[in-house]
Amino acid sequence: MTELIYFLSLAVVLGCLGTSLKPSPIYGGLCLIVSGCSGCLAVLGFGGSFLGLMVFLIYLGGMLVVFGYTTAMSAEDYPEALVSSWLTIGVMLMSIFMELSMLFVADYYEGMDFMLEFNSMGGWVVYDGDELGLMGEGGAGVAALYSCSAWLMVVSGWTLLMGVFIIIEITRGN
């Protein structure tokens, strides 16, 4: 399971790297899809089924419409590939090398221990139980979504709407 989470975190890092090094909007959207799917699968691997599914549905369901629309508006006849620049290739290879060296160092020292304290988290921390269940903490997430986190949903929706307007304004041109 640890190797799967390492692989998914590597895919998130490579997806973000590909997004930042994109020579064409088509590849940027593809790298965002890879990064988003990998992040959602990593959250699902840690047991956050509600959060992973919500992010998957909202991010990859809603924002892909925006990426598809902006890609269609700024489509190029001959898009530049990810490997068309030596600088892009060098940065990508160096990033892959650094990520793999981090994995080998963590494997050599038999993993790293992180001490986390949840003093003020109360009932939000998912506790381990003896019974097997895939949706154990979903009720707490739904309750938080409709009670104390309602303002966060409004802010998130407003931010996504402003992001759509900004992207449309940038890709519109003159």
mmCIF file of C-alpha atoms in Angstrom, residues 44 46-54 123-127 133-146:
data_model
loop_
_atom_site.group_PDB
_atom_site.id
_atom_site.type_symbol
_atom_site.label_atom_id
_atom_site.label_comp_id
_atom_site.label_asym_id
_atom_site.label_seq_id
_atom_site.Cartn_x
_atom_site.Cartn_y
_atom_site.Cartn_z
ATOM 1 C CA LEU A 44 -9.032 7.329 -1.282
ATOM 2 C CA PHE A 46 -5.771 7.024 3.019
ATOM 3 C CA GLY A 47 -9.428 6.293 3.740
ATOM 4 C CA GLY A 48 -10.995 9.625 2.830
ATOM 5 C CA SER A 49 -13.656 8.228 0.557
ATOM 6 C CA PHE A 50 -16.045 11.173 0.817
ATOM 7 C CA LEU A 51 -13.364 13.797 0.200
ATOM 8 C CA GLY A 52 -11.770 11.817 -2.629
ATOM 9 C CA LEU A 53 -15.054 11.288 -4.445
ATOM 10 C CA MET A 54 -16.201 14.887 -3.952
ATOM 11 C CA GLY A 123 -14.444 14.346 15.983
ATOM 12 C CA TRP A 124 -12.971 15.214 12.581
ATOM 13 C CA VAL A 125 -10.129 12.720 12.820
ATOM 14 C CA VAL A 126 -10.985 9.355 11.306
ATOM 15 C CA TYR A 127 -10.293 6.648 13.858
ATOM 16 C CA GLY A 133 -15.891 -0.438 5.834
ATOM 17 C CA LEU A 134 -15.277 1.811 2.877
ATOM 18 C CA MET A 135 -17.563 4.718 3.770
ATOM 19 C CA GLY A 136 -17.089 5.012 7.520
ATOM 20 C CA GLU A 137 -16.250 8.702 7.728
ATOM 21 C CA GLY A 138 -18.609 9.908 5.000
ATOM 22 C CA GLY A 139 -21.239 11.025 7.472
ATOM 23 C CA ALA A 140 -18.866 13.458 9.174
ATOM 24 C CA GLY A 141 -17.928 14.971 5.821
ATOM 25 C CA VAL A 142 -21.535 15.451 4.748
ATOM 26 C CA ALA A 143 -22.420 16.963 8.117
ATOM 27 C CA ALA A 144 -19.521 19.396 7.876
ATOM 28 C CA LEU A 145 -20.425 20.279 4.293
ATOM 29 C CA TYR A 146 -23.908 21.390 5.273
#
